[in-house]
PDB file of C-alpha atoms in Angstrom:
ATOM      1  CA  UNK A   1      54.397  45.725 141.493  1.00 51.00           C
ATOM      2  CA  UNK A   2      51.754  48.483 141.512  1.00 60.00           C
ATOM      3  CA  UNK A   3      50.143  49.450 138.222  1.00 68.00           C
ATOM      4  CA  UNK A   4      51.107  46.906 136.765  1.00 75.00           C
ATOM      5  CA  UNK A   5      48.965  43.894 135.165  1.00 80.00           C
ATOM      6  CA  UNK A   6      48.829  39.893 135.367  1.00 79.00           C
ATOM      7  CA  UNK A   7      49.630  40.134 131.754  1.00 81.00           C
ATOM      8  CA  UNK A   8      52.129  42.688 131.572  1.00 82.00           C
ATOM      9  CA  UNK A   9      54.335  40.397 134.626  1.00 82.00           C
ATOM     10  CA  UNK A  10      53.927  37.130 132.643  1.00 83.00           C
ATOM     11  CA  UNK A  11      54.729  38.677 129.320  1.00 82.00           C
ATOM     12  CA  UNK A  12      57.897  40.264 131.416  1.00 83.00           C
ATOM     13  CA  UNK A  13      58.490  36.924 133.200  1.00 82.00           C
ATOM     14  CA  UNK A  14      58.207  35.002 129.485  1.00 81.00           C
ATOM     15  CA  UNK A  15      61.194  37.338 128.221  1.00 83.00           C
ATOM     16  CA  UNK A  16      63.041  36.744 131.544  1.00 82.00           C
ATOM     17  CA  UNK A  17      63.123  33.414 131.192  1.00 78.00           C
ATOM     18  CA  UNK A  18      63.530  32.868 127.312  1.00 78.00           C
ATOM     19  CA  UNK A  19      59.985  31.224 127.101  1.00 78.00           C
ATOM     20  CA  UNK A  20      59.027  31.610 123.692  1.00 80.00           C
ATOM     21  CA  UNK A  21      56.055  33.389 123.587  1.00 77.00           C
ATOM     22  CA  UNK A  22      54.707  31.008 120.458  1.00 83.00           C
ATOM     23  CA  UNK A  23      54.481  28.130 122.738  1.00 82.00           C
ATOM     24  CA  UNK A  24      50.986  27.144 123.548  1.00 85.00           C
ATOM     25  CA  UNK A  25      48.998  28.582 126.225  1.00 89.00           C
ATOM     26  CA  UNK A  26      45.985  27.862 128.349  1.00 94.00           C
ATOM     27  CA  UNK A  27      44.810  29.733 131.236  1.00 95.00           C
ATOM     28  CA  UNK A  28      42.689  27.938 133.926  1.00 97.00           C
ATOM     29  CA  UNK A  29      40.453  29.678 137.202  1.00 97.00           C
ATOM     30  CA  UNK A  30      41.930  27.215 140.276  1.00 96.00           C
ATOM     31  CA  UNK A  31      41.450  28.016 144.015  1.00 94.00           C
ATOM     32  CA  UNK A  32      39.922  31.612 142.619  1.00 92.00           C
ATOM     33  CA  UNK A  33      43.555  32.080 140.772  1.00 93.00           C
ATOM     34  CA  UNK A  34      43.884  32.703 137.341  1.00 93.00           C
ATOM     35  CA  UNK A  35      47.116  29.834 136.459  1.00 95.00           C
ATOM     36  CA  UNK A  36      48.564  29.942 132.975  1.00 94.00           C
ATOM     37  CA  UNK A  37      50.186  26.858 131.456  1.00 93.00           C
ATOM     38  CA  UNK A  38      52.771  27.326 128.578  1.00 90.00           C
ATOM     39  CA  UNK A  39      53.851  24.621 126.810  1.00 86.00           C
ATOM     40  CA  UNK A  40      51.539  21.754 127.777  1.00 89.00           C
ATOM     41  CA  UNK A  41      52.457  22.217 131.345  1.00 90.00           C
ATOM     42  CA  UNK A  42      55.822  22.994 130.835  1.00 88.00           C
ATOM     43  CA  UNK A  43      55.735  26.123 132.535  1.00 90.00           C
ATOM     44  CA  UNK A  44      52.869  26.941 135.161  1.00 92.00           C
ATOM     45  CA  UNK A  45      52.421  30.638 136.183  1.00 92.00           C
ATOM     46  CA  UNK A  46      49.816  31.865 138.783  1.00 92.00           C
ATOM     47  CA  UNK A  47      50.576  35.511 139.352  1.00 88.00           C
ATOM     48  CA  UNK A  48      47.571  36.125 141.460  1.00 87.00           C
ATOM     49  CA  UNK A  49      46.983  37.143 144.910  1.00 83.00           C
ATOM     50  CA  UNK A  50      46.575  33.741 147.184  1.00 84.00           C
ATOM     51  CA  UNK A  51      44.434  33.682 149.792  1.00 81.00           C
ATOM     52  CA  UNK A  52      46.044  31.448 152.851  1.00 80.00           C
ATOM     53  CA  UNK A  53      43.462  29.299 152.970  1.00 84.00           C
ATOM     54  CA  UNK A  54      43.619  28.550 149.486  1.00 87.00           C
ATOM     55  CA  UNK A  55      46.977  27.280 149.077  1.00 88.00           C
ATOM     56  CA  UNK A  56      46.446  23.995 149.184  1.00 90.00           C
ATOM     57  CA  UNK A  57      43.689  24.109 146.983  1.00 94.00           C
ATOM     58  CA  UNK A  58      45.521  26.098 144.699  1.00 94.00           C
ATOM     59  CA  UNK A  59      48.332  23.227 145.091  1.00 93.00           C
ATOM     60  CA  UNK A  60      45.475  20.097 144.562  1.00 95.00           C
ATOM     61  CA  UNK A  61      43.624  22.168 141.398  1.00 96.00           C
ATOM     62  CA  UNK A  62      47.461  22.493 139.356  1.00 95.00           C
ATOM     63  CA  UNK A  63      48.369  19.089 140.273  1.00 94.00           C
ATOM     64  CA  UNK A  64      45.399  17.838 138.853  1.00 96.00           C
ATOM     65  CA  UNK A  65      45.751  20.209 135.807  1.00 96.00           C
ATOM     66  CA  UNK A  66      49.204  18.632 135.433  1.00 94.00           C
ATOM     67  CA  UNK A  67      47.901  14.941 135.665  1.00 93.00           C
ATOM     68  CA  UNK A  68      45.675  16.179 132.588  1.00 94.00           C
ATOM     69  CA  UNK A  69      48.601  17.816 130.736  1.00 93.00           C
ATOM     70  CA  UNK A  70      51.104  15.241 131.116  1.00 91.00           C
ATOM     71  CA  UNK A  71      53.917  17.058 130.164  1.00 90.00           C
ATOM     72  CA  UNK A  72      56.819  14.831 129.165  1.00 88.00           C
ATOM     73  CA  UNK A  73      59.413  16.946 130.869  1.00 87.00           C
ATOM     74  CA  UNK A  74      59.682  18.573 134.456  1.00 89.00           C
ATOM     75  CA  UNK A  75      57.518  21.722 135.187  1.00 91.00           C
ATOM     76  CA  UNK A  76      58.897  25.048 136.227  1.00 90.00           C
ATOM     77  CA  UNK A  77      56.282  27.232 138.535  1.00 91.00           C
ATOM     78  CA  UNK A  78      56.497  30.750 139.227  1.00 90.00           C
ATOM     79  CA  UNK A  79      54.644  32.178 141.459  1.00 88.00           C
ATOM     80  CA  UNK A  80      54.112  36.124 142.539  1.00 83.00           C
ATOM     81  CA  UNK A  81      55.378  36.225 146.517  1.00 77.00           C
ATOM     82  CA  UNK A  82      53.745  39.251 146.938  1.00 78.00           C
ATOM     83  CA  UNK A  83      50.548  37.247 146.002  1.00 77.00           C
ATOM     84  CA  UNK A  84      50.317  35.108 149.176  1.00 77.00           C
ATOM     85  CA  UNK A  85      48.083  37.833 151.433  1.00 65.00           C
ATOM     86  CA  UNK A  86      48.470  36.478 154.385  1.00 56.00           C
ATOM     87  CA  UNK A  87      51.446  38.459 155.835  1.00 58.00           C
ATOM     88  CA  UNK A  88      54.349  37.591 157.765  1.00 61.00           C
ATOM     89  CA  UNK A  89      54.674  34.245 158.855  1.00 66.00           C
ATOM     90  CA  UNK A  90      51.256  33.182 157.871  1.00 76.00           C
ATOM     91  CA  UNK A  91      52.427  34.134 153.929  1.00 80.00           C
ATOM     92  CA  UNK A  92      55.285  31.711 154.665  1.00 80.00           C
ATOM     93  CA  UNK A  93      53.703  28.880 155.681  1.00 81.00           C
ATOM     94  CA  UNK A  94      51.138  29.567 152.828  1.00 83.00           C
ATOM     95  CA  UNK A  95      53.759  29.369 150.268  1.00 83.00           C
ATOM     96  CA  UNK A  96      55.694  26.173 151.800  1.00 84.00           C
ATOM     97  CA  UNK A  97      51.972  24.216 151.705  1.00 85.00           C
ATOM     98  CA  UNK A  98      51.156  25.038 148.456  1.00 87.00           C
ATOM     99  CA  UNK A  99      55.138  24.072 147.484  1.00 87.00           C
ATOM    100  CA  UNK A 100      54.506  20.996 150.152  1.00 89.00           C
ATOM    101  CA  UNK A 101      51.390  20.431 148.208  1.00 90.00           C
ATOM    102  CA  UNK A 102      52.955  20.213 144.558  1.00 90.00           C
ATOM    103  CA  UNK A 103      55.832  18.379 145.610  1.00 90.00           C
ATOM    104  CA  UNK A 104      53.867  15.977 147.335  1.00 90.00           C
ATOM    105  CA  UNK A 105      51.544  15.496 144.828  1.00 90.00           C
ATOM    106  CA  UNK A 106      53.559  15.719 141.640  1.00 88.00           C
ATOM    107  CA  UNK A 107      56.960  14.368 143.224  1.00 86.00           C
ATOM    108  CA  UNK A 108      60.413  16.283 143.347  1.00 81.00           C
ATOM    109  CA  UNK A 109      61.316  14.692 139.941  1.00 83.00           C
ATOM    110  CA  UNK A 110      58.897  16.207 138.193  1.00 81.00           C
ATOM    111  CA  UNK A 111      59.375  19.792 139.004  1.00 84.00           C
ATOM    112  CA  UNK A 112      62.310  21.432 137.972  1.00 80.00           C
ATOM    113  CA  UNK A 113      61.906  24.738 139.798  1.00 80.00           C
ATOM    114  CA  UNK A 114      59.431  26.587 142.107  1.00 77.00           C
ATOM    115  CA  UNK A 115      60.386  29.762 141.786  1.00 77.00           C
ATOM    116  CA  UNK A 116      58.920  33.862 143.148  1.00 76.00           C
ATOM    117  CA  UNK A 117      58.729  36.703 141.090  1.00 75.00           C
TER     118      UNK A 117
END
């Protein structure tokens, strides 16, 4: 989404979703990727541009974040799909690690939804 910032996507993406926006927030450098956390983990937002050989790093770094955070309930993730920089079918298998990576790590029960912006 050109000319448009981090912030102005995750405030749009907040709205979207019916986050409130009072909820507390934390913002973390993992894998060279700015990842917010809203809510104690209960939302998880990296709207940065991924590298392809960072994805599972990325993945590790928020898992560990979330064994920190301990959030009581299952964690929504958003993600920008534009972000992963690879191209083609390099950006795809970029974005099923780092999904392969969370689920893996964190188990299915304990995310509620990966989700693109």
């Amino acid at each position: 989404m050109p000319g448009r910032s981090e912030d102005d996507l995750l405030v749009e993406l907040l709205l979207k979703t019916g986050i409130d926006l009072a909820l507390p927030a934390e913002t973390r450098t993992i894998a060279d990727c700015a990842v917010h956390s809203l809510g104690g983990g209960a939302l998880l937002v990296c709207l940065a541009d991924v590298p392809a050989a960072q994805a599972r790093a990325l993945g590790d770094g928020i898992a560990d974040w979330l064994d920190e955070l301990a959030p009581t309930a299952p964690t929504t993730f958003f993600f920008k799909d534009s972000g992963f920089d690879a191209g083609g079918e390099r950006a795809a298998e970029a974005r099923a690690n780092l999904a392969a990576t969370l689920r893996h790590r964190r188990g299915n029960d304990a995310i509620e939804k990966l989700g693109a912006i």
